[in-house]
CSV table of C-alpha atoms and ligand atoms in Angstrom, one decimal:
chain,number,residue,atom,x,y,z
W,1,UNK,CA,17.7,12.1,12.0
W,2,UNK,CA,16.5,8.8,11.5
W,3,UNK,CA,14.2,7.2,9.2
W,4,UNK,CA,11.6,7.8,11.4
W,5,UNK,CA,12.3,11.4,12.3
W,6,UNK,CA,13.2,12.7,8.5
W,7,UNK,CA,10.0,11.0,6.7
W,8,UNK,CA,7.6,12.3,9.1
W,9,UNK,CA,9.3,15.3,8.4
W,10,UNK,CA,9.4,15.2,4.7
W,11,UNK,CA,5.7,14.5,4.7
W,12,UNK,CA,4.5,17.8,7.5
W,13,UNK,CA,6.9,19.4,4.5
W,14,UNK,CA,9.7,20.5,7.2
W,15,UNK,CA,13.7,20.2,6.4
W,16,UNK,CA,15.4,17.0,6.1
W,17,UNK,CA,18.8,16.1,6.4
W,18,UNK,CA,18.1,13.7,3.0
W,19,UNK,CA,15.5,12.2,1.3
W,20,UNK,CA,13.7,9.2,2.8
W,21,UNK,CA,13.1,6.8,1.0
W,22,UNK,CA,10.8,2.8,1.3
W,23,UNK,CA,9.4,0.8,-1.8
W,24,UNK,CA,6.2,-0.5,-1.8
W,25,UNK,CA,6.6,-4.3,-1.0
W,26,UNK,CA,9.7,-4.3,-0.1
W,27,UNK,CA,8.7,-7.2,1.8
W,28,UNK,CA,8.3,-10.1,-0.7
W,29,UNK,CA,9.1,-13.0,-3.1
W,30,UNK,CA,12.5,-11.2,-4.9
W,31,UNK,CA,13.8,-11.6,-1.4
W,32,UNK,CA,15.1,-15.6,-0.8
W,33,UNK,CA,15.0,-15.0,2.7
W,34,UNK,CA,11.2,-14.4,2.1
W,35,UNK,CA,10.6,-17.3,-0.5
W,36,UNK,CA,12.0,-19.4,2.6
W,37,UNK,CA,9.3,-18.4,5.0
W,38,UNK,CA,7.1,-18.9,2.8
W,39,UNK,CA,8.2,-22.6,1.9
W,40,UNK,CA,7.2,-23.8,5.4
W,41,UNK,CA,3.3,-21.6,5.3
W,42,UNK,CA,0.9,-20.5,3.4
W,43,UNK,CA,0.5,-16.8,2.4
W,44,UNK,CA,-2.6,-16.2,5.2
W,45,UNK,CA,-1.0,-18.0,7.1
W,46,UNK,CA,2.0,-15.9,7.4
W,47,UNK,CA,-0.6,-13.0,7.5
W,48,UNK,CA,-1.8,-14.1,10.2
W,49,UNK,CA,1.2,-14.9,12.6
W,50,UNK,CA,2.1,-11.8,13.6
W,51,UNK,CA,5.9,-13.3,14.8
W,52,UNK,CA,6.7,-14.3,11.0
W,53,UNK,CA,4.9,-10.8,9.8
W,54,UNK,CA,7.3,-9.1,12.2
W,55,UNK,CA,10.5,-11.2,10.4
W,56,UNK,CA,9.5,-10.6,6.9
W,57,UNK,CA,9.0,-6.7,7.4
W,58,UNK,CA,12.1,-6.3,9.2
W,59,UNK,CA,14.2,-9.2,6.3
W,60,UNK,CA,14.8,-6.2,3.6
W,61,UNK,CA,15.7,-3.4,6.4
W,62,UNK,CA,18.3,-5.5,7.3
W,63,UNK,CA,19.6,-5.9,3.7
W,64,UNK,CA,18.9,-2.0,2.6
W,65,UNK,CA,19.7,1.4,5.0
W,66,UNK,CA,15.6,2.0,4.2
W,67,UNK,CA,13.8,5.1,6.2
W,68,UNK,CA,10.5,3.2,6.6
W,69,UNK,CA,8.6,-0.4,7.5
W,70,UNK,CA,5.2,-1.1,6.5
W,71,UNK,CA,3.1,-4.0,8.7
W,72,UNK,CA,3.1,-7.6,6.6
W,73,UNK,CA,-0.5,-7.8,5.6
W,74,UNK,CA,-2.7,-8.0,3.1
W,75,UNK,CA,-5.8,-5.3,2.1
W,76,UNK,CA,-8.3,-8.0,1.2
W,77,UNK,CA,-7.6,-9.1,5.3
W,78,UNK,CA,-10.8,-7.2,5.7
W,79,UNK,CA,-13.4,-8.8,3.5
W,80,UNK,CA,-12.3,-11.4,5.2
W,81,UNK,CA,-12.7,-10.6,8.4
W,82,UNK,CA,-16.2,-9.3,6.8
W,83,UNK,CA,-17.0,-13.3,5.8
W,84,UNK,CA,-16.1,-12.9,2.3
W,85,UNK,CA,-13.4,-16.3,2.7
W,86,UNK,CA,-10.5,-14.5,1.2
W,87,UNK,CA,-7.9,-17.7,-0.8
W,88,UNK,CA,-5.0,-17.4,-2.3
W,89,UNK,CA,-4.5,-20.5,-5.3
W,90,UNK,CA,-1.0,-20.1,-5.9
W,91,UNK,CA,-0.5,-18.4,-9.5
W,92,UNK,CA,-4.1,-17.7,-9.4
W,93,UNK,CA,-4.1,-14.6,-6.7
W,94,UNK,CA,-6.7,-13.9,-4.6
W,95,UNK,CA,-10.5,-14.9,-4.6
W,96,UNK,CA,-13.2,-15.3,-2.3
W,97,UNK,CA,-15.3,-17.8,-1.5
W,98,UNK,CA,-18.3,-15.7,-0.8
W,99,UNK,CA,-18.0,-12.6,-3.7
W,100,UNK,CA,-20.7,-9.8,-2.7
W,101,UNK,CA,-22.3,-10.5,-6.0
W,102,UNK,CA,-25.6,-9.1,-5.1
W,103,UNK,CA,-28.1,-7.4,-3.4
W,104,UNK,CA,-28.3,-10.4,-0.4
W,105,UNK,CA,-24.4,-11.4,-0.5
W,106,UNK,CA,-23.5,-7.8,0.9
W,107,UNK,CA,-26.2,-7.8,3.1
W,108,UNK,CA,-24.8,-11.5,4.3
W,109,UNK,CA,-21.7,-9.7,5.1
W,110,UNK,CA,-21.0,-8.6,9.1
W,111,UNK,CA,-18.8,-5.6,10.4
W,112,UNK,CA,-14.7,-6.9,10.8
W,113,UNK,CA,-14.0,-8.9,13.5
W,114,UNK,CA,-11.2,-10.9,14.3
W,115,UNK,CA,-8.5,-8.3,12.3
W,116,UNK,CA,-6.2,-8.1,15.9
W,117,UNK,CA,-3.5,-9.6,14.5
W,118,UNK,CA,-2.5,-7.4,12.3
W,119,UNK,CA,-2.3,-5.2,15.0
W,120,UNK,CA,-0.3,-7.3,17.1
W,121,UNK,CA,1.6,-7.2,14.2
W,122,UNK,CA,2.0,-3.7,13.8
W,123,UNK,CA,2.8,-3.5,17.9
W,124,UNK,CA,5.6,-5.9,17.4
W,125,UNK,CA,7.5,-4.3,14.3
W,126,UNK,CA,7.1,-1.0,16.3
W,127,UNK,CA,8.9,-2.5,18.5
W,128,UNK,CA,11.5,-3.8,16.5
W,129,UNK,CA,12.4,-1.2,14.2
W,130,UNK,CA,11.7,2.2,16.8
W,131,UNK,CA,13.9,4.0,14.0
W,132,UNK,CA,12.2,3.5,11.0
W,133,UNK,CA,9.0,5.5,10.1
W,134,UNK,CA,5.9,2.3,10.5
W,135,UNK,CA,3.0,2.9,8.0
W,136,UNK,CA,0.3,0.8,8.4
W,137,UNK,CA,-2.1,0.3,5.5
W,138,UNK,CA,-5.7,-0.7,3.8
W,139,UNK,CA,-7.0,-0.7,0.5
W,140,UNK,CA,-9.3,2.2,-0.5
W,141,UNK,CA,-13.1,1.5,-0.4
W,142,UNK,CA,-13.5,1.0,-3.8
W,143,UNK,CA,-11.3,-1.0,-5.0
W,144,UNK,CA,-12.3,-3.6,-2.0
W,145,UNK,CA,-15.3,-3.7,-3.7
W,146,UNK,CA,-14.0,-3.8,-7.2
W,147,UNK,CA,-12.3,-7.4,-5.6
W,148,UNK,CA,-15.0,-8.1,-3.3
W,149,UNK,CA,-18.3,-8.0,-5.7
W,150,UNK,CA,-16.1,-9.5,-8.8
W,151,UNK,CA,-14.8,-12.3,-6.5
W,152,UNK,CA,-11.9,-12.8,-8.0
W,153,UNK,CA,-9.4,-10.1,-10.1
W,154,UNK,CA,-10.5,-9.9,-13.4
W,155,UNK,CA,-9.9,-7.2,-16.3
W,156,UNK,CA,-12.0,-4.1,-16.1
W,157,UNK,CA,-13.7,-5.6,-13.3
W,158,UNK,CA,-17.6,-5.9,-14.9
W,159,UNK,CA,-19.3,-6.8,-12.3
W,160,UNK,CA,-18.0,-4.4,-9.2
W,161,UNK,CA,-18.4,-1.4,-12.5
W,162,UNK,CA,-22.2,-1.9,-12.5
W,163,UNK,CA,-23.1,-3.2,-8.5
W,164,UNK,CA,-21.4,0.5,-7.8
W,165,UNK,CA,-24.7,2.2,-9.8
W,166,UNK,CA,-26.9,0.4,-7.5
W,167,UNK,CA,-28.3,0.9,-4.1
W,168,UNK,CA,-26.7,-2.2,-2.1
W,169,UNK,CA,-23.6,-1.0,-4.1
W,170,UNK,CA,-23.2,2.4,-2.3
W,171,UNK,CA,-24.4,0.7,1.0
W,172,UNK,CA,-21.6,-1.9,0.4
W,173,UNK,CA,-18.9,1.1,-0.9
W,174,UNK,CA,-20.0,2.7,2.3
W,175,UNK,CA,-20.0,-0.6,5.1
W,176,UNK,CA,-16.4,-0.8,3.4
W,177,UNK,CA,-15.6,3.2,4.3
W,178,UNK,CA,-16.5,2.5,8.2
W,179,UNK,CA,-14.4,-0.3,8.0
W,180,UNK,CA,-11.1,0.8,6.6
W,181,UNK,CA,-11.6,3.8,9.1
W,182,UNK,CA,-11.6,1.6,12.1
W,183,UNK,CA,-9.1,-0.8,11.0
W,184,UNK,CA,-6.4,2.1,10.4
W,185,UNK,CA,-7.7,4.2,13.5
W,186,UNK,CA,-7.0,0.6,15.9
W,187,UNK,CA,-3.5,0.9,13.8
W,188,UNK,CA,-2.3,4.0,14.5
W,189,UNK,CA,-3.7,3.0,18.3
W,190,UNK,CA,-1.2,0.2,18.0
W,191,UNK,CA,1.8,2.4,17.0
W,192,UNK,CA,1.6,3.1,13.7
W,193,UNK,CA,3.2,6.4,12.6
W,194,UNK,CA,1.5,6.8,9.3
W,195,UNK,CA,-1.2,5.1,7.2
W,196,UNK,CA,-1.3,4.4,3.6
W,197,UNK,CA,-4.8,3.8,1.6
W,198,UNK,CA,-4.3,2.1,-1.5
W,199,UNK,CA,-6.6,2.9,-4.2
W,200,UNK,CA,-5.4,0.2,-6.8
W,201,UNK,CA,-7.9,0.4,-9.0
W,202,UNK,CA,-8.7,4.1,-8.7
W,203,UNK,CA,-8.1,4.7,-12.4
W,204,UNK,CA,-10.5,2.3,-13.6
W,205,UNK,CA,-13.4,5.0,-12.9
W,206,UNK,CA,-12.9,8.3,-14.5
W,207,UNK,CA,-12.3,11.5,-13.0
W,208,UNK,CA,-15.4,13.1,-12.2
W,209,UNK,CA,-17.1,9.6,-11.8
W,210,UNK,CA,-13.7,8.8,-9.3
W,211,UNK,CA,-14.5,11.9,-7.2
W,212,UNK,CA,-18.3,10.8,-6.2
W,213,UNK,CA,-16.8,6.6,-5.9
W,214,UNK,CA,-13.7,6.8,-4.5
W,215,UNK,CA,-12.4,10.3,-3.8
W,216,UNK,CA,-15.1,11.1,-1.6
W,217,UNK,CA,-15.2,8.1,0.4
W,218,UNK,CA,-11.4,8.7,0.9
W,219,UNK,CA,-11.6,11.9,2.3
W,220,UNK,CA,-13.9,11.2,5.4
W,221,UNK,CA,-11.5,7.9,6.4
W,222,UNK,CA,-8.6,10.9,6.5
W,223,UNK,CA,-11.0,13.4,8.4
W,224,UNK,CA,-11.1,10.5,10.7
W,225,UNK,CA,-7.5,10.7,11.2
W,226,UNK,CA,-5.6,12.5,13.3
W,227,UNK,CA,-1.7,11.0,12.1
W,228,UNK,CA,-0.6,11.9,8.8
W,229,UNK,CA,-2.0,9.8,5.9
W,230,UNK,CA,-0.5,8.8,2.2
W,231,UNK,CA,-2.8,7.6,-0.5
W,232,UNK,CA,-1.7,5.8,-3.4
W,233,UNK,CA,-4.1,6.5,-6.8
W,234,UNK,CA,-3.1,4.6,-9.6
W,235,UNK,CA,-3.6,7.3,-12.1
W,236,UNK,CA,-1.4,9.6,-13.7
W,237,UNK,CA,-3.4,13.0,-14.0
W,238,UNK,CA,-2.7,13.8,-9.9
W,239,UNK,CA,-6.0,12.7,-9.0
W,240,UNK,CA,-6.3,12.2,-5.0
W,241,UNK,CA,-4.0,15.9,-4.4
W,242,UNK,CA,-5.2,16.6,-1.2
W,243,UNK,CA,-7.1,13.9,0.2
W,244,UNK,CA,-4.7,12.9,2.5
W,245,UNK,CA,-1.2,14.1,3.8
W,246,UNK,CA,0.6,13.1,1.0
W,247,UNK,CA,-0.8,11.7,-2.6
W,248,UNK,CA,1.3,8.3,-3.6
W,249,UNK,CA,1.7,7.9,-7.8
W,250,UNK,CA,2.1,5.7,-10.7
W,251,UNK,CA,5.1,6.2,-12.7
W,252,UNK,CA,4.8,8.3,-15.6
W,253,UNK,CA,2.9,10.6,-13.0
W,254,UNK,CA,4.9,14.7,-13.8
W,255,UNK,CA,5.8,15.3,-9.9
W,256,UNK,CA,6.5,18.9,-10.8
W,257,UNK,CA,2.8,18.8,-11.4
W,258,UNK,CA,2.2,18.5,-7.8
W,259,UNK,CA,3.0,21.0,-4.6
W,260,UNK,CA,3.1,17.7,-2.2
W,261,UNK,CA,4.2,16.0,0.1
W,262,UNK,CA,4.2,13.2,-2.4
W,263,UNK,CA,5.9,9.2,-2.9
W,264,UNK,CA,6.9,7.4,-5.3
W,265,UNK,CA,6.6,7.6,-9.2
W,266,UNK,CA,9.8,5.6,-10.4
W,267,UNK,CA,8.6,2.7,-13.0
W,268,UNK,CA,9.1,-0.8,-10.9
W,269,UNK,CA,10.6,-2.4,-13.8
W,270,UNK,CA,13.0,0.5,-13.5
W,271,UNK,CA,14.7,-2.4,-11.2
W,272,UNK,CA,15.2,-4.9,-14.1
W,273,UNK,CA,17.8,-2.5,-15.6
W,274,UNK,CA,21.7,-1.7,-14.7
W,275,UNK,CA,22.7,0.4,-12.5
W,276,UNK,CA,23.3,3.7,-14.2
W,277,UNK,CA,19.7,3.5,-15.5
W,278,UNK,CA,18.9,3.0,-12.1
W,279,UNK,CA,20.7,5.8,-10.8
W,280,UNK,CA,18.8,8.1,-14.1
W,281,UNK,CA,15.6,7.2,-13.1
W,282,UNK,CA,16.6,8.3,-9.3
W,283,UNK,CA,17.8,11.4,-10.7
W,284,UNK,CA,14.8,12.1,-13.7
W,285,UNK,CA,12.6,12.2,-10.6
W,286,UNK,CA,14.6,14.6,-8.4
W,287,UNK,CA,15.1,16.9,-11.3
W,288,UNK,CA,10.8,17.1,-11.1
W,289,UNK,CA,10.6,17.9,-7.8
W,290,UNK,CA,12.6,21.1,-9.0
W,291,UNK,CA,14.0,21.6,-5.1
W,292,UNK,CA,10.7,20.8,-3.4
W,293,UNK,CA,11.9,18.4,-0.7
W,294,UNK,CA,8.5,17.6,0.9
W,295,UNK,CA,8.8,14.0,-1.3
W,296,UNK,CA,9.2,10.4,-0.5
W,297,UNK,CA,11.0,8.5,-2.5
W,298,UNK,CA,9.1,5.2,-3.5
W,299,UNK,CA,8.0,2.7,-6.3
W,300,UNK,CA,5.1,4.2,-8.4
W,301,UNK,CA,3.7,0.2,-7.8
W,302,UNK,CA,4.6,-2.6,-5.8
W,303,UNK,CA,7.9,-4.2,-6.6
W,304,UNK,CA,7.6,-7.5,-8.6
W,305,UNK,CA,9.4,-11.0,-7.4
W,306,UNK,CA,11.8,-10.9,-10.5
W,307,UNK,CA,13.3,-7.5,-9.4
W,308,UNK,CA,17.3,-8.4,-8.1
W,309,UNK,CA,17.6,-7.8,-4.4
W,310,UNK,CA,20.9,-5.8,-6.3
W,311,UNK,CA,18.7,-3.0,-7.7
W,312,UNK,CA,17.1,-2.4,-4.3
W,313,UNK,CA,20.6,-1.9,-3.1
W,314,UNK,CA,21.3,0.2,-5.7
W,315,UNK,CA,18.1,2.7,-6.1
W,316,UNK,CA,18.6,3.3,-2.1
W,317,UNK,CA,22.1,3.7,-2.6
W,318,UNK,CA,21.2,6.5,-5.5
W,319,UNK,CA,18.0,8.1,-3.2
W,320,UNK,CA,21.0,9.0,-0.7
W,321,UNK,CA,23.3,10.6,-3.0
W,322,UNK,CA,21.0,13.3,-3.6
W,323,UNK,CA,21.1,14.7,-0.1
Q,1,CP3,O1,6.1,-4.6,1.8
Q,1,CP3,C1,5.0,-4.4,1.5
Q,1,CP3,O2,4.1,-3.7,1.0
Q,1,CP3,C2,4.0,-5.6,2.2
Q,1,CP3,C3,2.6,-5.4,2.6
Q,1,CP3,C4,1.9,-5.9,1.2
Q,1,CP3,C5,0.9,-6.7,0.6
Q,1,CP3,N1,0.0,-6.5,-0.1
Q,1,CP3,C6,1.6,-8.3,0.8
Q,1,CP3,C7,1.2,-9.1,-0.2
Q,1,CP3,C8,0.3,-4.8,1.0
Q,1,CP3,C9,1.2,-3.5,1.3
Q,1,CP3,C10,0.2,-5.1,0.0
Q,1,CP3,C11,-1.3,-4.6,-0.5
Q,1,CP3,C12,-2.3,-5.1,-1.5
Q,1,CP3,N2,-2.9,-6.2,-1.5
Q,1,CP3,C13,-2.4,-4.4,-2.7
Q,1,CP3,C14,-2.1,-2.8,-2.9
Q,1,CP3,C15,-1.3,-2.5,-3.4
Q,1,CP3,C16,-1.1,-3.0,-4.8
Q,1,CP3,O3,-0.2,-4.0,-5.6
Q,1,CP3,O4,-1.7,-2.2,-6.0
Q,1,CP3,C17,-3.9,-5.5,-3.6
Q,1,CP3,C18,-4.4,-4.7,-4.5
Q,1,CP3,C19,-3.2,-6.8,-2.9
Q,1,CP3,C20,-4.6,-7.4,-3.5
Q,1,CP3,C21,-3.2,-8.8,-3.6
Q,1,CP3,N3,-2.0,-9.3,-2.5
Q,1,CP3,C22,-2.9,-9.4,-4.6
Q,1,CP3,C23,-3.6,-8.8,-6.3
Q,1,CP3,C24,-2.1,-10.5,-4.7
Q,1,CP3,C25,-1.5,-11.2,-5.6
Q,1,CP3,C26,-0.2,-10.7,-6.4
Q,1,CP3,C27,0.6,-11.3,-6.5
Q,1,CP3,O5,2.2,-10.4,-6.2
Q,1,CP3,O6,0.8,-12.6,-5.8
Q,1,CP3,C28,-1.5,-10.2,-3.3
Q,1,CP3,C29,-0.2,-11.0,-2.7
Q,1,CP3,C30,0.5,-10.8,-1.7
Q,1,CP3,N4,0.5,-9.5,-0.7
Q,1,CP3,C31,1.8,-11.0,-1.5
Q,1,CP3,C32,2.0,-10.2,-0.5
Q,1,CP3,C33,3.7,-9.3,-0.5
Q,1,CP3,C34,2.4,-11.8,-2.5
Q,1,CP3,C35,2.2,-13.1,-1.6
Q,1,CP3,C36,3.0,-14.5,-1.8
Q,1,CP3,O7,4.2,-14.6,-0.6
Q,1,CP3,O8,2.3,-15.1,-2.3
């Protein structure tokens, strides 16, 4: 098996020769070769260059025997293409020049334009990594709504929490649902094997409200897709099971309580530890599976810039040793 067939088989609950493994944010600042690219251009310039996106996505594949690759982009390019004017100020995280703070600002947004640079990046990565499972991705409508209404990352997203209960807020969530559906379909058409939806802020909502505000909209998106999908929800109560082909879970989620397919659950901070601790964390996740093999090894959230590159090698090898 190669990484592509292995990952797709695990997601389809088919036999695998060993567990597939990749890491969220496997392309990024922990790699000196990524920092070299970033020294020459901003993050958004990098996202807009399909050639450079392909280069940085290939960097971790050159170092580690990973099974999957993910197109280099960001969830926030969708609201940017709707006219919200995305900015990244070093050290500050993302913000929008035109946030959707009220009904008038939300109405001024248009349907996404000019996301072809993402699809070209998918096409180039497909050609450059034919044996790897290629993931496309998008933010969930709710998570995009949090950033777009708040205008920046802010604890608890109070503006978004208030807006979700208004008519204009619900209409904006529905427009984001349509935009995400189109964006994921275009990535699949460009050569992605699987798409992943990131519901990073799903855990801000209680479970019942989450089903209505976020889960139902993710279900509408995945129902439109023919290819497999993975849904990452940053909440440890197993919400989101059944919404997509697989559920990607954060650290602290018991894989034994889920029937799968699943992905994730190893804390990114484990990669700050020594090799024995990393191997023990991989074996602990494996023990939770209690014999089921419809699982993709991954972290519970993105790899951080502080991660030593050697720790990633240890993690990948530990998964491969499981067989
Ligand atoms: O290997 C990969 O996974 C690369 C593709 C990728 C990026 N962002 C690149 C990126 C993916 C899948 C994302 C998803 C994303 N972006 C999410 C959902 C996943 C999660 O982390 O919860 C969210 C919430 C965002 C929004 C975002 N983008 C934030 C909050 C930040 C700033 C935080 C930070 O790490 O600096 C970004 C920037 C970003 N997106 C970077 C990368 C590699 C760092 C940019 C740099 O080089 O300076």
